Structure formats: C-alpha cells, structure tokens
XYZ file of C-alpha atoms in Angstrom:
775
model
C -24.086 21.827 -47.719
C -20.693 22.562 -45.890
C -17.907 20.006 -45.492
C -17.755 19.737 -41.836
C -21.574 19.357 -41.537
C -21.715 16.752 -44.544
C -19.368 15.043 -43.150
C -21.645 14.693 -39.988
C -24.573 13.742 -41.525
C -23.436 11.318 -43.806
C -21.101 9.586 -41.186
C -23.854 9.196 -38.576
C -23.810 5.509 -37.945
C -19.379 6.012 -37.947
C -20.252 8.384 -35.260
C -22.690 5.931 -32.968
C -20.315 3.247 -33.434
C -17.629 4.985 -32.106
C -19.456 6.527 -29.408
C -20.416 2.821 -28.431
C -16.843 1.634 -28.500
C -15.690 4.661 -26.861
C -18.414 4.158 -24.067
C -17.457 0.539 -23.364
C -13.532 1.615 -23.192
C -15.055 4.168 -20.384
C -17.047 1.642 -18.465
C -14.302 -0.293 -17.805
C -12.312 2.526 -16.747
C -15.118 4.308 -14.475
C -15.203 0.632 -12.962
C -11.517 0.955 -11.535
C -12.154 4.352 -9.744
C -12.109 4.135 -5.964
C -13.600 6.076 -3.295
C -10.549 8.341 -1.459
C -9.944 7.184 2.203
C -8.123 10.106 3.112
C -8.710 13.614 3.484
C -7.401 15.730 0.360
C -3.884 16.663 0.292
C -4.599 20.582 -0.468
C -1.180 22.317 0.990
C 1.769 21.987 -1.551
C 4.393 19.489 -0.478
C 6.917 22.041 0.160
C 5.298 23.881 2.706
C 7.103 24.087 5.813
C 4.412 22.943 8.112
C 3.492 20.170 5.956
C 7.207 19.260 5.963
C 6.968 19.523 9.865
C 3.743 17.397 10.117
C 5.273 14.651 7.583
C 8.316 14.578 9.735
C 6.110 13.887 12.820
C 4.390 11.267 11.327
C 7.355 9.791 10.276
C 8.745 9.772 14.048
C 5.635 9.331 16.441
C 3.141 7.696 13.788
C -0.637 8.614 12.581
C -1.889 10.986 14.996
C -5.480 10.532 13.013
C -5.838 7.152 13.399
C -7.706 6.939 16.426
C -11.268 5.823 17.122
C -13.107 7.152 20.326
C -15.899 5.162 21.610
C -17.973 7.270 24.606
C -19.883 4.911 27.042
C -22.283 5.869 29.661
C -21.100 4.670 33.356
C -24.385 3.022 35.280
C -24.602 5.702 38.580
C -24.422 2.190 40.272
C -21.102 1.059 38.587
C -21.527 -2.637 38.909
C -18.893 -5.043 38.890
C -21.280 -6.878 35.740
C -20.673 -3.996 33.765
C -16.953 -3.702 34.140
C -16.429 -7.204 33.520
C -18.999 -6.838 30.379
C -16.567 -4.388 29.123
C -13.730 -6.126 29.562
C -15.255 -8.583 27.691
C -16.252 -6.349 24.796
C -12.031 -5.042 24.853
C -11.302 -8.844 24.508
C -13.571 -9.031 21.603
C -12.448 -5.659 19.804
C -8.568 -7.181 20.006
C -9.164 -9.702 17.710
C -10.699 -7.576 14.778
C -8.285 -7.557 12.018
C -7.020 -3.853 11.406
C -7.149 -2.624 15.011
C -3.102 -2.164 16.379
C -4.241 -0.754 19.871
C -7.398 -1.245 22.232
C -7.320 1.271 25.236
C -10.017 1.402 28.037
C -10.281 0.560 31.941
C -10.049 -2.915 31.668
C -7.064 -3.053 29.391
C -5.133 0.196 30.517
C -1.870 -0.307 32.152
C -0.614 0.175 35.781
C 2.960 0.730 36.658
C 3.950 -0.531 40.186
C 7.398 -0.116 41.689
C 8.720 -3.909 42.699
C 12.580 -5.356 43.291
C 14.161 -1.717 42.157
C 12.145 -1.471 38.680
C 9.003 -0.862 37.388
C 6.739 -3.779 36.355
C 3.725 -3.457 34.635
C -0.164 -4.656 34.945
C -3.894 -3.743 34.279
C -6.147 -1.194 36.448
C -8.512 -3.458 38.885
C -11.857 -3.075 37.550
C -14.559 -1.890 40.138
C -16.847 -3.028 41.510
C -19.277 -0.388 42.629
C -19.604 3.380 42.655
C -17.422 3.573 46.012
C -14.295 1.953 44.215
C -14.863 3.512 40.677
C -14.514 6.732 42.761
C -11.585 5.529 44.536
C -9.922 4.075 41.062
C -10.390 7.458 39.398
C -9.005 9.562 42.446
C -5.736 6.771 42.374
C -4.730 7.334 38.970
C -4.717 10.950 37.820
C -2.732 10.159 34.909
C -5.977 9.100 33.104
C -8.091 11.980 34.041
C -9.775 13.313 31.148
C -8.359 10.472 28.790
C -9.896 7.327 29.905
C -12.686 8.923 32.003
C -14.855 12.097 32.731
C -13.508 13.847 36.023
C -17.143 12.970 37.399
C -17.066 9.216 36.276
C -19.894 9.744 34.398
C -18.989 7.966 31.178
C -15.667 6.485 30.126
C -13.664 6.345 26.540
C -12.457 3.086 24.218
C -9.320 4.652 22.066
C -9.178 1.906 19.446
C -6.008 2.738 17.129
C -6.324 1.637 13.256
C -2.785 0.188 12.178
C -1.771 1.695 8.826
C -2.991 -0.443 6.196
C -6.801 -0.152 7.600
C -6.506 3.400 7.684
C -5.508 4.526 4.276
C -7.646 1.799 2.535
C -11.310 0.704 1.814
C -10.857 -2.140 4.933
C -11.360 0.661 7.585
C -14.899 0.900 6.151
C -15.993 -3.064 6.976
C -13.835 -3.008 10.108
C -16.015 0.488 11.406
C -19.412 -0.864 10.657
C -18.558 -4.167 12.433
C -16.995 -1.767 15.293
C -19.905 0.109 15.787
C -22.493 -2.444 15.116
C -20.726 -4.760 17.909
C -20.523 -2.005 20.275
C -24.019 -0.979 19.711
C -25.270 -4.430 20.259
C -23.193 -4.302 23.550
C -24.660 -0.667 24.725
C -28.221 -1.918 24.415
C -27.666 -4.926 26.260
C -26.120 -3.162 28.968
C -28.826 0.011 28.932
C -26.066 2.501 28.308
C -25.670 4.794 25.283
C -22.422 4.553 23.165
C -20.822 7.291 20.855
C -18.741 7.144 17.862
C -16.055 9.452 17.164
C -12.401 10.186 15.450
C -11.071 11.349 12.124
C -11.322 7.742 10.892
C -14.779 8.138 12.068
C -15.322 11.108 9.704
C -13.315 9.621 6.798
C -15.942 6.142 6.475
C -19.064 8.173 7.397
C -18.260 10.717 4.363
C -16.770 8.222 2.035
C -19.846 5.471 2.408
C -22.129 8.908 1.935
C -20.299 9.773 -1.417
C -21.021 6.519 -2.989
C -24.378 6.395 -1.995
C -25.333 9.989 -3.060
C -23.913 9.544 -6.333
C -25.994 6.996 -7.550
C -29.238 9.228 -6.007
C -28.325 12.435 -7.693
C -26.870 10.837 -11.280
C -30.419 9.037 -11.334
C -32.290 12.144 -10.312
C -30.388 14.233 -12.782
C -31.382 11.691 -15.309
C -35.043 11.707 -14.563
C -35.438 15.424 -14.187
C -33.957 15.700 -17.462
C -36.465 12.974 -19.248
C -39.422 14.846 -17.740
C -37.797 18.122 -18.894
C -37.415 17.507 -22.485
C -40.826 15.406 -22.738
C -42.702 18.472 -20.822
C -41.542 20.878 -23.718
C -41.179 18.889 -26.481
C -44.291 16.402 -25.854
C -41.849 13.649 -27.573
C -40.544 10.451 -25.893
C -37.892 10.281 -28.710
C -36.656 13.834 -28.195
C -36.322 13.064 -24.401
C -34.910 9.854 -24.229
C -32.259 10.220 -26.764
C -30.329 13.147 -25.378
C -30.824 11.802 -21.601
C -29.020 8.604 -23.121
C -26.337 11.091 -24.305
C -26.011 12.601 -21.547
C -25.974 9.524 -19.569
C -22.896 8.444 -21.712
C -21.209 11.953 -20.986
C -21.444 11.344 -17.234
C -20.106 7.667 -18.117
C -17.367 9.507 -20.289
C -16.323 11.720 -16.805
C -16.451 9.115 -14.337
C -13.963 6.920 -16.761
C -11.531 9.752 -16.741
C -11.127 9.687 -13.224
C -10.024 6.003 -13.775
C -7.808 6.673 -16.871
C -5.660 9.089 -14.818
C -5.939 6.933 -12.022
C -8.049 9.421 -9.604
C -9.840 8.545 -6.516
C -13.414 9.695 -5.996
C -13.541 12.323 -3.335
C -16.386 14.368 -1.965
C -15.311 17.498 -4.531
C -15.283 14.943 -7.736
C -18.435 12.942 -6.662
C -20.216 16.392 -7.948
C -19.074 16.021 -11.276
C -21.129 13.409 -12.984
C -24.593 14.858 -12.275
C -22.803 18.622 -13.047
C -21.908 17.223 -16.122
C -25.345 16.150 -17.194
C -27.140 19.267 -16.042
C -25.005 21.448 -17.864
C -25.271 19.385 -20.995
C -29.136 19.912 -21.095
C -29.208 23.452 -22.439
C -27.246 23.101 -26.010
C -29.432 19.589 -26.359
C -32.681 22.017 -25.865
C -31.352 24.628 -27.772
C -30.535 22.226 -30.677
C -33.646 19.953 -30.888
C -36.164 23.736 -30.205
C -33.587 25.234 -33.271
C -34.379 22.240 -35.233
C -38.290 22.183 -34.725
C -38.231 25.555 -35.954
C -36.316 25.291 -39.267
C -38.285 22.176 -39.712
C -41.560 23.946 -39.758
C -40.044 26.941 -42.129
C -38.166 24.355 -44.357
C -40.509 21.624 -44.353
C -37.775 19.330 -44.962
C -35.837 17.067 -42.209
C -32.587 16.880 -43.758
C -32.578 20.961 -44.658
C -33.775 21.904 -41.325
C -30.999 19.664 -39.536
C -27.899 21.101 -41.987
C -29.318 24.495 -40.820
C -29.246 24.156 -37.596
C -26.075 22.606 -37.479
C -24.901 25.940 -39.742
C -26.563 28.487 -36.913
C -25.567 26.532 -33.598
C -22.162 25.014 -34.502
C -20.459 27.733 -33.301
C -22.440 29.019 -30.617
C -22.712 25.015 -29.314
C -18.724 24.875 -29.678
C -18.711 28.388 -27.830
C -20.965 27.420 -24.977
C -18.877 23.923 -24.080
C -15.634 25.957 -24.611
C -16.281 28.773 -22.002
C -16.963 26.001 -19.598
C -14.720 23.796 -20.287
C -11.957 26.256 -19.955
C -13.614 27.938 -16.584
C -13.100 24.163 -15.233
C -9.564 24.382 -16.631
C -8.494 27.396 -14.773
C -9.179 24.865 -11.724
C -5.885 23.157 -13.170
C -3.799 25.864 -12.624
C -3.838 26.157 -9.318
C -1.575 24.756 -6.976
C -3.852 22.227 -5.169
C -4.112 18.789 -6.040
C -7.730 18.409 -5.464
C -8.771 21.296 -7.425
C -6.474 20.185 -10.358
C -8.098 16.950 -10.792
C -11.643 18.563 -10.246
C -10.582 20.964 -13.491
C -9.039 18.387 -15.867
C -11.880 16.075 -15.217
C -14.596 18.511 -15.594
C -12.558 19.736 -18.517
C -12.773 16.187 -20.424
C -15.609 15.544 -19.638
C -17.479 19.084 -21.101
C -15.045 18.529 -24.133
C -16.656 14.763 -24.162
C -20.287 16.131 -23.824
C -19.946 18.178 -26.643
C -17.918 15.813 -29.092
C -21.061 13.425 -27.833
C -23.579 16.224 -28.328
C -22.337 17.791 -31.817
C -22.095 14.083 -33.351
C -24.893 11.914 -31.883
C -27.762 14.437 -31.339
C -28.184 15.440 -35.629
C -27.191 11.503 -36.520
C -30.245 10.762 -34.018
C -31.964 13.485 -35.621
C -31.437 11.810 -39.413
C -32.328 8.021 -38.386
C -35.842 9.140 -36.328
C -38.909 9.639 -38.066
C -40.221 13.207 -38.731
C -41.768 15.559 -35.821
C -45.321 15.469 -35.273
C -47.305 18.217 -35.201
C -48.145 17.566 -31.145
C -44.335 17.793 -30.758
C -44.139 21.533 -32.252
C -47.034 23.080 -30.268
C -44.286 24.541 -27.963
C -43.363 26.888 -30.743
C -46.834 28.325 -31.030
C -47.314 27.887 -27.084
C -49.710 31.065 -26.185
C -48.260 31.865 -23.091
C -44.545 31.660 -24.074
C -45.064 34.311 -26.871
C -47.425 36.705 -24.553
C -44.455 36.392 -21.688
C -41.635 36.876 -24.394
C -43.485 40.185 -25.640
C -44.009 41.614 -22.358
C -40.187 41.632 -21.599
C -39.701 43.106 -25.252
C -41.967 45.543 -24.372
C -40.230 46.165 -20.664
C -36.838 46.244 -21.985
C -37.844 48.675 -24.838
C -40.529 51.027 -23.103
C -39.107 50.840 -19.213
C -35.436 50.502 -19.282
C -35.253 52.969 -16.313
C -37.378 50.603 -14.324
C -34.548 47.823 -14.754
C -32.040 49.749 -14.214
C -33.363 51.050 -10.865
C -34.381 47.618 -9.692
C -30.769 46.896 -10.995
C -29.081 49.795 -8.635
C -31.184 49.109 -5.566
C -30.376 45.225 -5.652
C -26.676 46.110 -6.172
C -26.944 48.318 -2.926
C -28.608 46.021 -1.054
C -25.953 43.458 -1.860
C -22.854 45.549 -0.853
C -24.444 45.774 2.060
C -24.469 41.627 2.810
C -21.182 41.343 1.040
C -19.558 43.517 3.951
C -20.593 40.859 6.156
C -19.191 37.816 4.733
C -16.464 36.105 6.380
C -14.670 33.077 5.445
C -14.612 29.914 8.099
C -14.435 26.442 7.888
C -14.943 23.090 10.215
C -12.893 19.948 9.736
C -16.927 18.299 10.233
C -18.556 21.551 7.848
C -20.561 19.300 5.710
C -22.006 16.848 8.151
C -25.720 17.303 9.191
C -25.708 19.001 11.692
C -28.494 17.205 13.563
C -27.325 13.928 12.497
C -25.643 11.137 15.014
C -21.954 11.882 13.820
C -22.442 15.507 15.242
C -24.514 14.669 18.025
C -21.720 12.128 19.030
C -19.078 14.710 18.576
C -20.720 17.322 20.728
C -20.650 14.434 23.475
C -17.055 14.431 23.258
C -16.639 18.181 23.051
C -18.738 18.728 26.138
C -17.426 15.894 28.221
C -13.942 15.991 27.234
C -13.013 18.818 25.119
C -12.480 17.746 21.787
C -11.681 14.675 19.964
C -9.524 15.964 16.628
C -5.949 15.844 17.217
C -3.894 18.371 18.276
C -0.044 18.151 18.658
C 2.998 20.578 20.181
C 6.300 19.463 19.119
C 9.534 19.793 21.535
C 13.356 19.918 19.729
C 16.168 19.861 22.084
C 18.409 19.475 19.058
C 20.998 17.801 21.107
C 20.605 13.544 21.781
C 19.119 12.447 25.449
C 18.470 16.186 25.318
C 15.193 15.260 27.153
C 16.828 14.414 30.239
C 17.187 18.256 31.545
C 15.265 17.982 34.550
C 14.174 21.569 33.768
C 12.753 20.619 30.529
C 9.962 18.489 32.078
C 9.126 20.974 34.692
C 8.310 23.150 31.551
C 6.377 20.350 29.483
C 4.501 20.101 32.897
C 4.135 24.438 33.139
C 3.031 24.293 29.261
C 0.555 21.725 29.869
C -1.027 23.585 32.643
C -1.479 26.156 30.811
C -3.073 24.433 27.564
C -5.556 23.031 30.491
C -7.244 26.400 30.696
C -8.443 26.447 27.340
C -11.957 25.126 26.928
C -11.104 24.134 23.388
C -8.552 21.894 24.529
C -9.082 18.058 25.900
C -6.537 17.039 28.586
C -3.285 16.698 27.099
C -0.454 14.043 27.104
C 3.364 14.186 27.379
C 6.752 12.414 28.874
C 6.135 14.865 31.556
C 2.511 12.994 32.533
C 4.386 9.500 32.048
C 7.336 10.851 34.335
C 4.962 12.100 36.942
C 2.950 8.657 36.556
C 6.198 6.706 37.039
C 7.174 8.454 40.629
C 3.286 7.899 41.902
C 4.220 4.079 41.512
C 7.868 4.962 42.934
C 6.830 6.094 45.928
C 3.898 3.330 46.187
C 0.925 5.072 44.198
C 0.071 7.877 46.817
C -1.926 10.283 44.363
C 0.305 13.012 46.454
C 2.988 11.411 44.215
C 2.301 12.225 41.097
C 3.438 15.365 40.242
C 7.410 16.524 38.505
C 10.247 14.643 39.699
C 12.837 16.214 41.921
C 16.504 16.317 39.721
C 17.958 13.658 41.600
C 15.094 11.831 40.830
C 14.851 12.081 37.346
C 17.878 9.962 36.025
C 16.282 6.853 38.196
C 12.843 7.419 36.620
C 13.834 7.448 33.376
C 16.242 4.637 32.961
C 13.624 2.657 34.650
C 10.660 3.660 32.526
C 13.022 2.629 29.188
C 13.950 -0.492 30.672
C 10.231 -1.767 31.814
C 7.446 -2.936 29.641
C 5.204 0.161 29.413
C 2.197 -1.924 27.951
C -0.299 0.215 26.074
C 1.112 3.970 26.869
C 4.336 3.005 25.268
C 7.381 6.222 25.707
C 8.188 5.537 22.000
C 4.846 7.078 20.796
C 6.208 10.238 22.892
C 9.592 10.364 22.028
C 11.940 9.739 19.437
C 14.522 7.470 19.368
C 17.432 9.345 20.714
C 15.307 10.992 22.860
C 15.674 14.353 21.850
C 11.896 15.453 20.184
C 8.900 14.864 22.353
C 4.977 15.441 21.944
C 2.354 16.906 23.696
C -0.963 15.514 22.901
C -3.784 16.655 23.183
C -7.657 16.855 21.123
C -9.065 19.855 20.122
C -12.683 21.085 19.464
C -13.643 21.701 15.828
C -13.725 25.912 16.410
C -13.084 25.994 12.770
C -10.541 28.065 10.556
C -12.280 31.534 11.532
C -10.991 31.060 15.519
C -8.072 28.976 15.287
C -5.724 31.216 14.487
C -6.318 33.421 17.845
C -6.074 30.339 19.714
C -2.507 29.596 18.431
C -1.725 32.626 18.872
C -1.979 32.334 22.451
C -0.835 29.018 22.639
C 2.344 30.672 21.285
C 2.327 33.283 23.442
C 2.036 30.221 26.270
C 4.811 28.841 24.778
C 7.467 31.841 24.570
C 6.620 32.468 28.118
C 7.439 29.180 29.094
C 10.153 28.185 26.933
C 11.880 31.348 26.085
C 14.535 31.651 23.700
C 13.767 27.466 23.670
C 10.622 28.460 22.182
C 11.673 28.644 18.470
C 12.241 24.799 18.997
C 8.731 24.269 19.763
C 6.101 23.758 16.793
C 1.809 23.313 16.759
C 1.474 20.806 14.114
C -1.358 18.265 14.246
C -3.983 17.050 11.492
C -6.693 19.366 12.482
C -4.185 22.264 12.478
C -2.801 21.223 9.117
C -6.420 20.532 7.708
C -7.474 23.784 8.327
C -4.558 25.635 6.700
C -5.321 23.487 3.833
C -9.177 25.089 3.979
C -7.491 28.408 4.001
C -4.936 27.734 1.120
C -8.025 26.149 -1.426
C -10.335 29.262 -1.081
C -7.360 31.702 -1.863
C -6.867 29.621 -5.006
C -10.409 29.343 -5.754
C -10.676 33.274 -5.915
C -8.034 33.547 -7.960
C -9.428 30.775 -10.247
C -12.242 32.739 -10.602
C -10.213 35.772 -11.416
C -8.593 33.728 -14.014
C -12.029 32.539 -15.642
C -13.522 36.434 -15.786
C -10.765 36.936 -17.514
C -10.651 34.007 -20.135
C -14.399 34.296 -20.848
C -13.995 38.360 -20.954
C -11.198 37.727 -24.075
C -13.681 34.995 -25.678
C -16.060 37.474 -25.308
C -14.124 39.841 -27.222
C -12.690 37.473 -29.811
C -16.347 36.349 -30.402
C -18.126 39.518 -30.956
C -15.077 41.702 -31.954
C -16.382 44.616 -29.581
C -14.777 45.704 -26.115
C -18.399 47.056 -25.360
C -20.465 43.983 -25.813
C -17.516 42.129 -23.982
C -17.871 44.983 -20.979
C -21.634 45.213 -20.613
C -21.590 41.290 -21.068
C -19.222 40.553 -18.302
C -20.928 43.173 -15.820
C -24.176 41.498 -16.261
C -23.232 38.013 -15.779
C -21.211 39.107 -12.536
C -24.160 40.971 -11.295
C -25.635 37.546 -9.927
C -22.643 36.338 -8.374
C -22.962 39.796 -6.290
C -26.135 39.118 -5.533
C -25.419 35.627 -4.088
C -22.887 36.853 -2.111
C -24.709 39.790 -0.609
C -27.137 37.131 0.463
C -24.798 34.490 1.867
C -23.657 37.916 3.633
C -26.707 38.301 5.254
C -27.821 34.438 5.972
C -24.468 34.041 8.234
C -23.148 31.709 5.207
C -19.361 31.304 5.014
C -17.045 31.630 2.448
C -15.580 27.736 2.546
C -14.413 25.546 -0.302
C -18.014 24.209 -1.265
C -19.665 27.645 -1.179
C -16.568 29.055 -2.881
C -17.171 26.770 -5.857
C -20.199 27.908 -6.672
C -19.286 30.914 -7.790
C -17.002 28.864 -10.527
C -19.789 26.906 -12.157
C -22.450 29.648 -11.390
C -20.925 31.947 -13.297
C -19.997 29.417 -16.930
C -23.672 28.539 -16.699
C -25.175 32.182 -16.782
C -22.623 33.152 -19.505
C -23.464 30.294 -22.181
C -27.445 31.962 -21.631
C -25.577 35.519 -22.221
C -23.690 33.669 -25.998
C -26.656 32.802 -26.975
C -28.415 36.083 -26.965
C -25.585 37.947 -28.157
C -25.253 35.451 -30.981
C -28.685 36.549 -31.968
C -28.496 39.579 -31.398
C -25.162 40.116 -33.731
C -26.818 38.278 -36.616
C -30.292 40.284 -36.310
C -28.116 43.636 -35.851
C -25.630 42.858 -39.214
C -28.751 42.812 -41.117
C -30.746 45.294 -38.972
C -28.568 47.905 -37.472
C -31.156 49.185 -35.258
C -29.910 48.048 -31.672
C -33.572 48.695 -30.273
C -34.936 45.974 -33.024
C -32.261 43.458 -32.686
C -32.507 43.223 -28.856
C -36.040 42.902 -29.067
C -36.072 40.215 -31.812
C -33.626 38.813 -30.514
C -35.690 38.300 -27.017
C -38.431 36.703 -29.140
C -35.950 34.801 -30.898
C -34.573 33.067 -28.099
C -35.941 34.267 -24.792
C -38.046 31.064 -24.534
C -35.279 28.824 -24.716
C -32.664 31.081 -22.619
C -36.111 30.724 -19.357
C -36.703 27.031 -19.966
C -33.146 26.115 -19.760
C -32.428 28.064 -17.015
C -35.424 26.396 -15.820
C -34.485 23.670 -16.183
C -30.763 24.035 -14.555
C -32.802 25.697 -11.466
C -34.165 22.240 -11.101
C -31.426 20.701 -12.005
C -29.143 21.884 -9.445
C -31.982 22.098 -6.942
C -31.567 18.162 -6.485
C -28.466 18.654 -4.804
C -30.723 20.636 -1.376
C -31.514 16.641 -0.884
C -28.121 16.141 -0.363
C -27.010 15.353 3.348
C -23.822 17.232 3.386
C -24.159 20.981 4.236
C -21.856 22.345 1.302
C -23.606 20.430 -1.177
C -27.112 21.678 -0.283
C -25.615 25.271 -0.143
C -24.460 24.423 -4.064
C -28.079 23.566 -4.921
C -29.597 26.691 -3.270
C -27.043 29.128 -4.196
C -26.426 27.886 -7.968
C -30.255 27.681 -8.533
C -30.365 31.381 -7.055
C -27.713 32.490 -9.170
C -29.321 31.171 -12.178
C -32.802 33.013 -11.359
C -31.256 36.416 -11.065
C -28.992 35.310 -14.009
C -32.514 35.180 -16.083
C -33.239 38.794 -15.047
C -29.503 39.884 -16.121
C -29.684 38.308 -19.638
C -33.757 38.838 -20.520
C -33.837 42.067 -18.956
C -30.498 44.058 -18.299
C -27.954 42.673 -20.813
C -30.504 43.093 -24.030
C -31.529 47.372 -22.379
C -27.789 48.141 -22.048
C -26.790 47.001 -25.378
C -29.809 49.650 -26.658
C -28.674 52.085 -24.101
C -24.796 52.052 -25.188
C -25.410 51.316 -28.530
C -22.786 49.938 -30.688
C -21.417 51.094 -33.505
C -22.244 49.527 -36.704
C -19.818 46.963 -36.384
C -17.166 45.720 -33.692
C -13.635 47.526 -32.891
C -11.691 44.723 -34.030
C -13.888 43.962 -37.004
C -13.812 47.521 -38.034
C -9.854 47.776 -37.950
C -9.629 44.535 -39.850
C -11.858 46.422 -42.784
C -9.851 49.522 -42.644
C -6.484 47.529 -42.641
C -7.935 45.341 -45.809
C -9.042 48.368 -47.558
C -5.582 49.978 -46.981
C -4.042 47.131 -48.144
C -6.019 46.966 -51.470
C -5.344 50.426 -52.143
C -1.511 49.639 -52.305
C -0.446 52.143 -49.135
C 0.897 49.613 -47.431
C-alpha cells in the first residue's frame, strides 16, 4: 500500500472529524453572506466614463434612486379620485426611506407675488375639463407627471441613500407596492411600477428564492441518479451529503472574503454540486468493479485510489484552474465568481478524495444488487456498438462532424452581442409588462443624463446657454427612445410663465434682459419639490439635462449616442467638448460590453491552460491537439445554434462556454487516461481505443446524462440568462458525449501516435545519453 493511500485509509476518522469541524466553521461564515443590493461594478475604477459618472453622482445625487408608479386616470377624472390620490401621497411621505414624493397632488407651482416667487401646489381638478385645463396651463410637467392625453399620471418616489444601498429597500418597496395596489383596487384603476430600485428589488428577491430551490433540486437529482445506477441507498445518500458540504463550503468562502451574493455567484452552490457528481460516480463504479475482481473491500478501495487518484486530481484541477482564469480579468464580479468557484472546486476535491474512501471503509461491503450495473445487458450492447462504429465506420463519424461544422459556421456568422438592462427578467412577467407601460406612454424609465460644464463660476448665467439647452432638448424630443427631458432651461421657462401671470404662451426661453431677474428670484425662492440644486452645482457652472430612456440594448445604444453627439456638436459648436453623456443606463451597458470582452479573453486563457495540462499529463503534442479540437467542437455547435435561433451573446450566455468547456474536458481526461494505460500495455491504437470505450464508455455516458439533467434544472429559472445556461450547457454536454465517445477515439486511431509521447521519448533519450556518459 502506498504511503498516501495508507494515510487516507488509516486516518478516515480524522478526516471525517476535520470535515465536520470545517463544515461548522463554513456554516457560520455562510450566515454572514448578504445579497448584493446594487448592480455589480464591472468597469475599472480609473475608466474616464466611470470617473465622470462618479463625479456626476457626487454633485447631483443618485440618478438611479427613483421609483416610478404609473396610474391610469378615470375618464371622468372625478374629484374623489384626486383627493384619494392626495391621501395616498400623504401616506407615502410617512414611509421611512422615502426622501421625496412627487405627483399631481404635491407638484410645486411658482407664483409671482410682490416682486418675488412663492411656491404652492397645483390645484386638484374636479372633473375631466379641469384636468385638461391643468395640463394645458402647466407645460413644465407635460410628459413628466402625466401623459399628453391625460389618460395616466405618475408618482415619482425618491429613495434616500441609506435605503437605496441596503436591504431596507426591499421592505420599503414591498410596503409601497402593497399600499398602492390596494389603493388601485379600491379606485378601480391600474397601477404599474418601474425604475432601477424596483428592478434591483425584484432581482434580489428572486435570487434568494431560486438559490434554495436549485440547491434542493440538484441534491435530489443527485440522489435519484446515484440510486438508479447503483441501487444502494448508502451509495446515493453519502455522496450527496458530501456534495452538500461542498456547496456549503462554497457559500462559506463568500463569507470569508466578505463577498455579497449576486445573480452570478448565486449559481455557484448548485453548479458545484453538479460538477462534483462525476468524480463520485467514477470512484463508486471503479470500487465496485475492483471489488468484483479482487473480492476484498480494502484491496478494492486501495486499488481504486491508485488508479483514480491522479485522474480525480486532474479533473478537479482542470475545473478549478479554468474558473481561476476569471480572476485574471479586470472585472470585479468575474474575479469574485472565479475565486469562489476555484476554492469551491478545491474543497470538493479534498472532500471527495478524503471522505469517499473513508465512507467506503466504514460502510458494509456492496451486495449483489449493487453490482448489477456492471453487467447490464443494454449498457454492454450500447458500448459494443460504439466500439464497432469507431473501429469500422470512422468515415461516417468524420462526415457527420464535417457537416455539423459547416452548419455551425453558418450560425456563428449570424451571432451578435447585445444586452439589456432588464435582460434576464421574465419577458411575460409583471416587471416587463410594467416597463412597457412606461416606455409606450412616457418614452422610458431608465436614467439618461447629459452634463454641461461651463468651466467658469456662474457660467450658466449666459443667455445664449439657456437657448442652447432648450435647442438640444428640442433635438432630444425627436428620439422615440427618450422621454421628455428636464433641465435648468425648463425651470427658467416655468419661472418666466409664472412671472407673466401663468399664461401657457409665456412658457418659453427668456429674453436676455429677463434672465438675471428670473435666476436671482429662483435662487432665493423655495423651489419645493423640484429644487434647482438637483439640476445645477453650487458654483452654478455645471448643469444636467435629465431624461429617461427605453431599454434599447447595448447593440442599438452606440448608434443613438452617436446621433445625440452629433446634435450636441451642432448645438454647442466648440463648446461641445464640455458636454458629456452619462447616467446609470449608459454606464451599465458599457459595463456589459466590457464584461463580455473579458469573458472571451478568459475563455481563451482557459483553453491555453487546459492545453498545457493535457500536454504535461500525456506528454504528447498529438494527443493534446486532438483532445483540444474534439472538446472545442461542442462549443462551436452551440455558438452556431445561438446564431440560428437569434440568441445573442451576453454575460449569462458567454459564461456557458467557460463552464461547458471545463466539464467536457473532464470526460476527455477520463477516457485518455484509460487509453494511455491500455496503450502502454498493448501499443495498438485500435485495440486501446476500443477497450477504453468498453472500460469507460458507460461511465462517461452516464455522468454526462446526470450532468445534462443537472443543468436542465436551470430551465425552470425565472431569469432568461439562467434558462439559457441550462439549455445550452445541457446541449454542449450532449454534443460533448458524441465528441468524446466517437470522435476522440476515432482520431486517436487515425492519427496513430508513436509508442510514447514526444516528451517521454525525449526524456528517455536524455537519460540514455547520460547513462552512457555522453553528457
């Protein structure tokens, strides 16, 4: 018995005790893991656009702190409806965490009185005629607080910073949503919700809910798979306990690093469970096979460790290092995902290699019914058929592969990268329906900001600047992707209207001689719920144009930004260099493109790293090239399918390639290890390949099927990206099964290797020369 297997088996109670103590510690760490309350930060901290956005937030406040409530207005617009709406606003003002509530009942109205402005609120309408008159006489709020035809109105709720960036917002939004929904049911009107805080709330709530569902389903699936194959409860229950511990250790790792759980890292616990299934199946099956051959439990376990110790290590090392390449990116969410996945995989390896043999030693010997899978006639017949095809019908395999590649290339040429801010939310769900309500009636609900820098104190007092702001807003109004915008120019026009007695015709840019009086009076007046400070800085040299944008996606955003930049250039001329487009939506979509680029580079790094591992493991360039080409094939097929069904590349689908590639390579490692072992004994490629199929084919097929079903559970997710992960990864595994059981052995036979690999041959010659004294 080798020293390391002796240590593993004789120290079994020590390993069980250490695993128990370690699991208690990890459980305590897992208790401190919280759900991420903000969108993940992807763009580097020194990115110019990100720095400009941070400066914008510092000077003007959060642009993503607004919750929108859309309400349909009864056709008669009765006074009772507006009084009830006012009562609703008064109630909302009492909610902790809400900084501001703006709506028709609370909207400020400027009145010129005794050579100064004073502020009051709008007079509530009592019927449809007064509602139409109110809209006519207050153009400042057109498209902001009400729809042009008056069929709906909006309440704009602003969350304070403490609530926005903490779990408090979930309870707050639930209370707001419940109150407004009950109120709408009483009034017989529709109510709709949107805004970035609402999206964050919805995503966070589903993350926590689905996490436990998928962990439970993955554990249940593992139990059923092991029970169906091995017909033994102990062979099903104990590996599942082990994988449950691995999942717990993964979440505990997040707690140790102080990471918060995001939509991305929430996938890790069930993924770690699913990825831990194949090594457990390999070890159980090999233990049973050796037990039949040797008739002794201890001898079978010892031989199993000798044969699968290195293979198990390479499978976990391949997966762990593949995840670790994500840490080499410059994207914080990917770094966190990669680091946690790395340690989770390492934990799975140590728990597997330490606890599985220890449990075998403690548990009773397998019974006859537990060994039937070794002799199943249907499985044996299928494996013999695969061996026959590989040995006698290799041209068929190559023809099918070639046709598939040609078809895949056609689909790959149709691929495009596009992401949306509400990308992975259920397309038929209430959140998306509400978002469409706002987009159709108001133009959008996602923040879009333009900042003007005059570069001198009080630079905004120039009369020409107000006209330029108004002209740019007129240009923006032509874009259906944007809502009605709001700027300092609108406040000045509203002040001018009040100055001239409230006539709607006076809502226009001021004359040069009017501007100083209006500005001075505005700054000394109480601007109520539309403070000038939210639109200009304290030095009166920077201002913003604030609008809302549809969720048009990362593919169409650059073209829209280019057209807006052209409008800015035409409006401001040389001063256009002082105008910058920013806002949460622009930064988010830029971050998505940055994330995809880093995922692609990470996949390339993973591919190169696995290639090096294959070369070091088998010492042959030929085997390395064959195995890498074979395992790249499923990814090409999946990419082609995405192109044909118009499924875009986005972070959630780009991550599929990273995960699927690592899993498929694991099956190749298992097959190649068997092939190399048989080839060294009998250096005949055909015999080594066919015998390896008989030896490993059933296990590779079964583990692929279990993994396929394991990832298929993600199809039931509410998030589109998670569904895509389930569908496409399962498809990758299915194609990978063909690659590793048909194409890989066929290529090994066709491109016959020499009796030993390149590296081993060179090393043998080096040793001979040294022994002969030539060095």
